[in-house]
Short mmCIF file of C-alpha atoms in Angstrom, two decimals:
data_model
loop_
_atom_site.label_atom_id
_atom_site.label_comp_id
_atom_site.label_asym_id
_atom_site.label_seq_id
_atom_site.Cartn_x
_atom_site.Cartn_y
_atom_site.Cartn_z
CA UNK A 1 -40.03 25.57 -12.02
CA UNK A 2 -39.94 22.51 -9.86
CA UNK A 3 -41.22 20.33 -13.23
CA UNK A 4 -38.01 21.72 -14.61
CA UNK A 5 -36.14 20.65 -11.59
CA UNK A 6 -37.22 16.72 -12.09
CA UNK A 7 -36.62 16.82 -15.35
CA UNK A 8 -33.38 18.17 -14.81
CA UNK A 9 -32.75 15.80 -12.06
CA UNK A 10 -34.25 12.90 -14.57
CA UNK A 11 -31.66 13.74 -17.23
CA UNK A 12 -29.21 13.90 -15.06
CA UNK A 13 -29.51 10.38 -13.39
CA UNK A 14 -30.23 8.92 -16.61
CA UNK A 15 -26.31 10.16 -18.05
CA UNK A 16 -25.26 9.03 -14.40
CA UNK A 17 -26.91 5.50 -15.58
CA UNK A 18 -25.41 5.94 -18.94
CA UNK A 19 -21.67 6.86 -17.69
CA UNK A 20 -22.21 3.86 -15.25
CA UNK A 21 -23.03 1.16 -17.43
CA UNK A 22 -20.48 1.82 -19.91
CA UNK A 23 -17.65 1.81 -17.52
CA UNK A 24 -18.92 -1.20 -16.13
CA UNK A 25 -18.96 -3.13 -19.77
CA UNK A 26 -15.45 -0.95 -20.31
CA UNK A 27 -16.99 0.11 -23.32
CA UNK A 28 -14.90 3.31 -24.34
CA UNK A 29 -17.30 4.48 -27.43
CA UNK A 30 -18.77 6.97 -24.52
CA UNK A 31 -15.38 8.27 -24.20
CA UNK A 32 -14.56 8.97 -28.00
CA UNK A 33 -18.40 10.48 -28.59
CA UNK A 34 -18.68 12.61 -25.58
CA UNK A 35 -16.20 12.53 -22.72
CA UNK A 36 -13.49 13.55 -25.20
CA UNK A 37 -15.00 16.71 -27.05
CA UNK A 38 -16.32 18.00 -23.68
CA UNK A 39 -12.70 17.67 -22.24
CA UNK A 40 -11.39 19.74 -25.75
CA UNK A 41 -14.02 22.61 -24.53
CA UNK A 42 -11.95 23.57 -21.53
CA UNK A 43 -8.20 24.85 -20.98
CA UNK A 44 -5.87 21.87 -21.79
CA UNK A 45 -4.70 22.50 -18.46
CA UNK A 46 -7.69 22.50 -17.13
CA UNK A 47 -8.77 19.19 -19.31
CA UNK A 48 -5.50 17.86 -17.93
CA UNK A 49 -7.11 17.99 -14.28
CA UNK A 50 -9.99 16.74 -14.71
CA UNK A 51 -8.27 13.78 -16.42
CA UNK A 52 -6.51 13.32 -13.72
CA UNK A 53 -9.12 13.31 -11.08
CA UNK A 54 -11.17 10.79 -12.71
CA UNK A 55 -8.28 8.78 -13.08
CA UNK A 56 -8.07 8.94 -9.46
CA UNK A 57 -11.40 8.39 -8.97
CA UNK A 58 -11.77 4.80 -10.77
CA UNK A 59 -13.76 6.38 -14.38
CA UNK A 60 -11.73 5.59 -16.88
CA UNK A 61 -11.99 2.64 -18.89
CA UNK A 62 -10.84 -0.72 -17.37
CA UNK A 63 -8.02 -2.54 -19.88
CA UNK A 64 -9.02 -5.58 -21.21
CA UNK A 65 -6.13 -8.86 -19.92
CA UNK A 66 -2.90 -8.55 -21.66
CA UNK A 67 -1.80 -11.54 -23.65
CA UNK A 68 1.41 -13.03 -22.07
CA UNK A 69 3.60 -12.31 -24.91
CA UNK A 70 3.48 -8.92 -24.17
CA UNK A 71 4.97 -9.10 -20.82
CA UNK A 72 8.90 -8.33 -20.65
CA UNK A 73 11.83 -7.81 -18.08
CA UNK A 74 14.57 -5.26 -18.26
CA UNK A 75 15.94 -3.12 -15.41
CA UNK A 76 15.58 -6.55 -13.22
CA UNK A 77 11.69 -6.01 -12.84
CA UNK A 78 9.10 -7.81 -14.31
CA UNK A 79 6.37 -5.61 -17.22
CA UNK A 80 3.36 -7.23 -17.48
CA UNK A 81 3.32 -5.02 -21.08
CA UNK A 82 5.64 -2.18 -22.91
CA UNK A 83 3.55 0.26 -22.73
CA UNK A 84 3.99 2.72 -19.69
CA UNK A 85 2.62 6.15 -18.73
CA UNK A 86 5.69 8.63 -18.56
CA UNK A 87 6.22 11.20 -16.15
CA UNK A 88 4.23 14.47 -16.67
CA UNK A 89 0.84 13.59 -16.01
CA UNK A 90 0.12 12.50 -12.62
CA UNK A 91 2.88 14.69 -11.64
CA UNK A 92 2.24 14.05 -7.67
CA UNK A 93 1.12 10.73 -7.02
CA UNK A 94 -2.51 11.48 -7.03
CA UNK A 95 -4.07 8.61 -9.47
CA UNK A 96 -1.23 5.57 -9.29
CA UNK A 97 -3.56 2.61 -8.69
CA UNK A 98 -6.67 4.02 -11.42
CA UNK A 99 -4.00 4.90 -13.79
CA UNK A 100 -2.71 0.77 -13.22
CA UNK A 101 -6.47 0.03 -13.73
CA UNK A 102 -6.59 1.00 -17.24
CA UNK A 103 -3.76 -1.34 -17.87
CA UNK A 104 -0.37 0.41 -18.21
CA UNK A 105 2.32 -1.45 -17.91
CA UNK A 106 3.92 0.62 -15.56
CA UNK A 107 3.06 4.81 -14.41
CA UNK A 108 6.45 7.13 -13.56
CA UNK A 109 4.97 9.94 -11.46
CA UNK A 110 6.99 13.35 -11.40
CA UNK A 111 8.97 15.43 -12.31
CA UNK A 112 8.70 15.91 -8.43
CA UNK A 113 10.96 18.07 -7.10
CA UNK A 114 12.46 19.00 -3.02
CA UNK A 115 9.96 21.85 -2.57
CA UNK A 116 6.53 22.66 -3.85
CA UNK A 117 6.81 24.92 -6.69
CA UNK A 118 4.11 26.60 -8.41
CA UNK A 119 6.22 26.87 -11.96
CA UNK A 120 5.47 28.66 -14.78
CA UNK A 121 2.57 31.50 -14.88
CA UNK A 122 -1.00 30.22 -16.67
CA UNK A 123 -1.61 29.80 -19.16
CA UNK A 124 1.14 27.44 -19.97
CA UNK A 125 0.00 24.68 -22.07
CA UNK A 126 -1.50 25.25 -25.57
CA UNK A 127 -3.04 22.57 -28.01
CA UNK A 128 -1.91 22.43 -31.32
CA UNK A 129 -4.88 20.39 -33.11
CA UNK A 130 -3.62 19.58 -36.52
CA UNK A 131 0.05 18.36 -35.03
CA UNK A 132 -1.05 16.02 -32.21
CA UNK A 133 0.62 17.91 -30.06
CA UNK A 134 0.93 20.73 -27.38
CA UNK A 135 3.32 23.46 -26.54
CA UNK A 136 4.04 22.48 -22.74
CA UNK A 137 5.66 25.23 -20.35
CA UNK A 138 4.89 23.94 -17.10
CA UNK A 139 8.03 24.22 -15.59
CA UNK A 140 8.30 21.99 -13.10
CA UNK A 141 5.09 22.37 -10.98
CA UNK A 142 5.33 20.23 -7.93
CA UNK A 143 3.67 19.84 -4.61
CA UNK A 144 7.18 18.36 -3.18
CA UNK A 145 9.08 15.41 -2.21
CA UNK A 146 7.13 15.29 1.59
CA UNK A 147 3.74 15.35 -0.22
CA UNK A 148 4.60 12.77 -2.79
CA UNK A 149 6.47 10.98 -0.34
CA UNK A 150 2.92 10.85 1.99
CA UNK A 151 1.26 9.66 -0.86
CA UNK A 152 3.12 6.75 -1.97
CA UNK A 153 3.72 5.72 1.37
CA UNK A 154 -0.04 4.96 2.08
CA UNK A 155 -0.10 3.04 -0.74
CA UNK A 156 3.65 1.10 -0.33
CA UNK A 157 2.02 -2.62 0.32
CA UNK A 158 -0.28 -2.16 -2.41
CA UNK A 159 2.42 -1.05 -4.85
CA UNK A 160 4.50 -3.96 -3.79
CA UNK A 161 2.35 -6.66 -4.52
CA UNK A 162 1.79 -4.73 -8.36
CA UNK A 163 5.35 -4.62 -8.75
CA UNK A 164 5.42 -8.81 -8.18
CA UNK A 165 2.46 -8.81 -11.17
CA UNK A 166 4.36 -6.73 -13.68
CA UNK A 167 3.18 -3.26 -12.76
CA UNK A 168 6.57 -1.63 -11.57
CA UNK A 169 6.41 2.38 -10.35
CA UNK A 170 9.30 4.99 -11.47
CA UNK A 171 9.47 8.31 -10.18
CA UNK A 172 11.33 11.02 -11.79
CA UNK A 173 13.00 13.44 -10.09
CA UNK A 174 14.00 17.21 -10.66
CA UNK A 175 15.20 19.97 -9.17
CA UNK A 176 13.97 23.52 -7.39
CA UNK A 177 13.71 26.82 -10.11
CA UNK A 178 15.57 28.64 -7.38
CA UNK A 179 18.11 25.95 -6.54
CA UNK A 180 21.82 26.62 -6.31
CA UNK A 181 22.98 23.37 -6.15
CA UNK A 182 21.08 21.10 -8.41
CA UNK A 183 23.49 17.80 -7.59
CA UNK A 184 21.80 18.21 -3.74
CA UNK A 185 18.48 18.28 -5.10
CA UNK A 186 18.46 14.80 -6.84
CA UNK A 187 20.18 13.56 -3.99
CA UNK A 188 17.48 14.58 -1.60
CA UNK A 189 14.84 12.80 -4.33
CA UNK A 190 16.83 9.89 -3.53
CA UNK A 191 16.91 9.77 -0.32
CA UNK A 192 12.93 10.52 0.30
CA UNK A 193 11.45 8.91 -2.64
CA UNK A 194 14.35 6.34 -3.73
CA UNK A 195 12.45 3.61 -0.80
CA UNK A 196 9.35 4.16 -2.83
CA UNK A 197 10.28 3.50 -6.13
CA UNK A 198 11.03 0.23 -8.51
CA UNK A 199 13.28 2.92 -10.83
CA UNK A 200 14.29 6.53 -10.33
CA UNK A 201 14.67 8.93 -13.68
CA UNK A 202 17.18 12.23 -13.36
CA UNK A 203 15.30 14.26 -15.70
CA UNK A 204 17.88 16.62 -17.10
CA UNK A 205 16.00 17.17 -20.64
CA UNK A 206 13.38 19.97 -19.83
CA UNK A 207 13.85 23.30 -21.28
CA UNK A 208 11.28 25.09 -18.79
CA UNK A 209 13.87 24.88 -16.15
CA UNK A 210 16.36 27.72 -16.14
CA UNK A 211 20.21 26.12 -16.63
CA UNK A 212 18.51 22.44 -16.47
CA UNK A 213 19.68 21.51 -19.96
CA UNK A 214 23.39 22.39 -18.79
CA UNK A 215 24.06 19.63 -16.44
CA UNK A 216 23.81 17.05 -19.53
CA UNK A 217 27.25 18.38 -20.45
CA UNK A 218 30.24 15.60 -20.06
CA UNK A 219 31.51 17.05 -16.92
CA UNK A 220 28.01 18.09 -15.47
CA UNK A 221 26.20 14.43 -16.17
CA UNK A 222 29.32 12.75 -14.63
CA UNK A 223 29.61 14.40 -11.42
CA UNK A 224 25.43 14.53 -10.86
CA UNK A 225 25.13 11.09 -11.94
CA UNK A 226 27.94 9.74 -9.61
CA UNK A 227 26.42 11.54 -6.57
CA UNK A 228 22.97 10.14 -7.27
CA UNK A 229 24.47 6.23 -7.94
CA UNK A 230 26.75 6.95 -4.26
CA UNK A 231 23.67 7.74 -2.50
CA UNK A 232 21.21 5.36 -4.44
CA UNK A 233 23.92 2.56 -3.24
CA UNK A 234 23.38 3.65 0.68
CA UNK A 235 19.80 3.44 0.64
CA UNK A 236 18.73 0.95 3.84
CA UNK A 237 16.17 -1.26 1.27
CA UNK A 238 17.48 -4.64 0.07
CA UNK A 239 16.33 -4.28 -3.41
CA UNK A 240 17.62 -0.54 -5.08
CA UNK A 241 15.94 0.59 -7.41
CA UNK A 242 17.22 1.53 -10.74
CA UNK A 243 18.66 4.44 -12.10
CA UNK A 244 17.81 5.61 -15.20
CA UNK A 245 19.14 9.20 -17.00
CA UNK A 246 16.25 11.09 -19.22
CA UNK A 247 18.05 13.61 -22.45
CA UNK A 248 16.54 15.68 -24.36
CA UNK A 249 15.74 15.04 -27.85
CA UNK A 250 16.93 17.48 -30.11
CA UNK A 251 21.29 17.13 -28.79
CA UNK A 252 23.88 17.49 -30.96
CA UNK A 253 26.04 15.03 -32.11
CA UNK A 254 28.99 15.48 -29.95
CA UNK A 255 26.27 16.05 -26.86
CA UNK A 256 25.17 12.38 -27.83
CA UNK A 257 28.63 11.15 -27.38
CA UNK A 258 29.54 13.01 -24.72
CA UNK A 259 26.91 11.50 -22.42
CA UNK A 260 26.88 8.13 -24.20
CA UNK A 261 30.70 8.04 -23.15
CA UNK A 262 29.80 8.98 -19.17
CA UNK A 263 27.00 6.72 -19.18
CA UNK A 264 29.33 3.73 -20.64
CA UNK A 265 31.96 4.60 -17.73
CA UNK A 266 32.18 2.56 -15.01
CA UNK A 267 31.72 5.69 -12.17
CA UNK A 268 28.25 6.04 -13.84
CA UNK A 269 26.69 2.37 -13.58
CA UNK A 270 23.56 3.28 -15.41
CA UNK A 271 21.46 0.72 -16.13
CA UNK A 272 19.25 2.65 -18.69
CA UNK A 273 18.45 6.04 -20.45
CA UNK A 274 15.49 7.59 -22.07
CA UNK A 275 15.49 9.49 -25.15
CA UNK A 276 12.54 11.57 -25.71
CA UNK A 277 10.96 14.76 -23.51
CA UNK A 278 10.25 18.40 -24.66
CA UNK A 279 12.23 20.00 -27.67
CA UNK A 280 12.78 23.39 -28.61
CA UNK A 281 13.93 23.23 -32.50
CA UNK A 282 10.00 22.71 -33.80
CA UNK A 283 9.70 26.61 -33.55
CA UNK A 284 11.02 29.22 -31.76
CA UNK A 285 9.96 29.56 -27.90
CA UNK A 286 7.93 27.12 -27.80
CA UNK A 287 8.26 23.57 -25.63
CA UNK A 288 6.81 20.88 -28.04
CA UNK A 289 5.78 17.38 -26.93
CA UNK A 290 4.19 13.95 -28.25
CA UNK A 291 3.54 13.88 -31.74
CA UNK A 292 6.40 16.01 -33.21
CA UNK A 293 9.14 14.26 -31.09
CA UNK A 294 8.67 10.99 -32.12
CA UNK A 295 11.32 10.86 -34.89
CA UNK A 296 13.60 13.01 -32.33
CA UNK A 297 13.32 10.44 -29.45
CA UNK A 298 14.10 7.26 -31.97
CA UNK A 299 16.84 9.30 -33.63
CA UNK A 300 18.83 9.32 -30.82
CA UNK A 301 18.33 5.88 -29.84
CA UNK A 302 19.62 4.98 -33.32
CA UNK A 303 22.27 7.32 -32.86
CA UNK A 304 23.81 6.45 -29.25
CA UNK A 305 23.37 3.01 -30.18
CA UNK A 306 26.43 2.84 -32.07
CA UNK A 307 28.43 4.82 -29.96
CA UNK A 308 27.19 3.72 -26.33
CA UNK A 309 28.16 0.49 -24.57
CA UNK A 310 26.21 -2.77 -25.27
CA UNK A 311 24.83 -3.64 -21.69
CA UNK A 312 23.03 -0.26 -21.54
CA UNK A 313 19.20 -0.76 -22.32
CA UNK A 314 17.96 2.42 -24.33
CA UNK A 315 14.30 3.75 -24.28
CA UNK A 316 12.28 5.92 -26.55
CA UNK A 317 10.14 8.72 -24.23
CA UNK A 318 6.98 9.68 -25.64
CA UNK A 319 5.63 11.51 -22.87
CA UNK A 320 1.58 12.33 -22.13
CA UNK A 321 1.62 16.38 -21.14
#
C-alpha cells in the first residue's frame, strides 16, 4: 500500500513537473493533447469553471509579443491587438489580469447585473460537437454589481497602467430576471461599475432574459439609451468611458433600422455597437452561440452599415460561452 502511495505521489509530481515546464516555455501542445480532452470529459459548465479558475490562477499559456501592426485605436483607447475576450466568460471579474496574460487585446467581464442572481436551473449549457458550438441558457447568472465592483476595485491601479499599454477593460451590463424597471438597472451599472471601466456595453441581445429582447424596439432603445448616456455624462471621473449598445443577431430588417436610426440620433451619442450574441432561429428553443452566429453577427454589420450614420464604429461579437 504505501509503495503504491510513492508511486502515486511520483507520478503525480512528475505531471506537476510536466504541466510546469510547459507553461514556463508557453508551449501549448500540452494543452491540445491533454488539458483539452480532459476538460471535454466534464459538464461544459463545469469545464467552463475550471477554465476559469486556472485562468485566474496564472496556467494558461502566456501569448507570445504582438507585432505593432496589430495594435489599433477606436473608442479613444489604445488596443495593443483586435482580438478581445467578450463578455460571458469571466462573468464576475474573477480572472482579468491571467486572462490579459494570454494576450487579449482587451477582456469585457459581465453580463453583471444589480443583484446576484442564480439564473437559469442546471443544466444549462450543452455542447454541440460537430457545429462548434453550444446551446447557452445561462440567463444572466451574476454575483452582483457590489461583488464585481470589490473586485475591480482592488485591482483599479493595475488596470490603469494596462489600459496606457493597449489592454483596455469593458464591462457589460444587464439587468435583474425579476426587475420592473429595467432603464434603473443599467443606470445603477453605471453608476457602480461606470468608474471602473474603459467602455460600458448595454446588453439588450440575450434571449434567456424574460422581455430583454423588447427594449431594442425604437422607442425602448431610445429612452434606455438616453438615461444611460445622462448618467454616464455625470459620472465624477475625468475620462468617461464609452458607451457601446450590444443587438442581437438574428433582427429583422426594419428592427435593424429602427435602432440604426436611434443610434444615429443625436439624444443617443453612441460611439459604437456590437452585432453578434445568442440567436434563437438555428432551432427551436434553443440559445446558440460561436460558430453558427458568425454569418449572423457580420450580416448585420453589412446591413446597418448602409443605413446607420458614418461616425458610428460597428463591431462583430463572437462571444466565448
Amino acid at each position: 500500500m504505501r509503495r503504491r502511495l510513492r508511486l502515486l505521489a511520483a507520478a503525480l509530481g512528475g505531471c506537476g513537473l510536466l504541466l510546469g515546464s510547459a507553461l514556463a516555455a508557453g508551449d501549448e501542445r500540452l494543452y491540445t493533447a491533454a488539458v483539452m480532452p480532459a476538460l471535454r470529459v466534464v459538464t461544459p459548465e463545469a469545464a467552463h469553471g475550471l477554465a476559469l479558475r486556472a485562468a485566474a490562477l496564472g496556467l494558461l499559456p502566456p501569448a507570445r509579443p504582438d507585432s505593432p501592426s496589430l495594435e489599433v485605436h477606436v473608442l479613444g483607447l489604445r488596443f495593443r491587438n483586435p482580438l478581445g475576450l467578450a463578455a460571458g466568460f469571466d462573468k464576475h471579474g474573477e480572472a482579468v489580469d491571467g486572462l490579459y496574460r494570454m494576450g487579449f487585446g482587451f477582456v469585457e467581464v459581465g453580463t453583471v447585473t444589480p443583484e446576484p442572481q442564480e439564473g437559469n436551473p442546471k443544466p444549462r449549457v450543452f455542447r454541440l460537437v460537430e457545429d462548434e458550438a453550444v446551446i447557452n441558457r445561462y440567463g444572466f447568472n451574476s454575483h452582483g454589481h457590489a461583488a464585481v465592483e470589490r473586485r475591480l476595485r482592488a485591482r483599479q491601479e493595475a488596470q490603469l497602467k494596462l489600459t496606457t499599454v493597449g489592454m483596455p477593460l469593458g464591462v457589460n451590463l444587464g439587468k435583474n430576471k425579476s426587475s420592473t424597471d429595467a432603464a434603473a438597472d443599467y443606470v445603477a451599472g453605471v453608476q457602480t461599475l461606470g468608474p471602473l471601466a474603459d467602455y460600458l456595453v448595454v446588453n439588450v441581445s440575450s434571449p434567456n432574459t424574460p422581455g430583454l429582447r423588447d427594449l431594442q424596439g425604437k422607442a425602448e432603445l431610445r429612452d434606455l439609451l438616453t438615461k444611460v448616456l445622462a448618467e454616464r455624462d455625470m459620472l465624477p471621473s475625468e475620462r468617461k468611458p464609452a458607451v457601446l449598445v450590444k443587438i442581437a443577431p438574428d433582427l429583422t430588417e426594419q428592427d435593424k433600422q429602427d435602432i440604426a436610426g436611434v443610434v444615429c440620433e443625436g439624444t443617443a451619442d453612441l460611439q459604437c455597437w456590437l452585432a453578434g450574441g445568442t440567436t434563437l432561429c438555428l432551432a427551436v428553443g434553443l440559445r446558440v452561440c460561436v460558430h453558427p452566429i458568425r454569418p449572423l453577427g457580420l450580416q448585420v454589420v453589412r446591413d446597418d452599415y448602409w443605413v446607420c450614420c458614418w461616425g458610428t464604429s460597428r463591431l462583430a461579437c463572437q462571444p466565448v460561452c
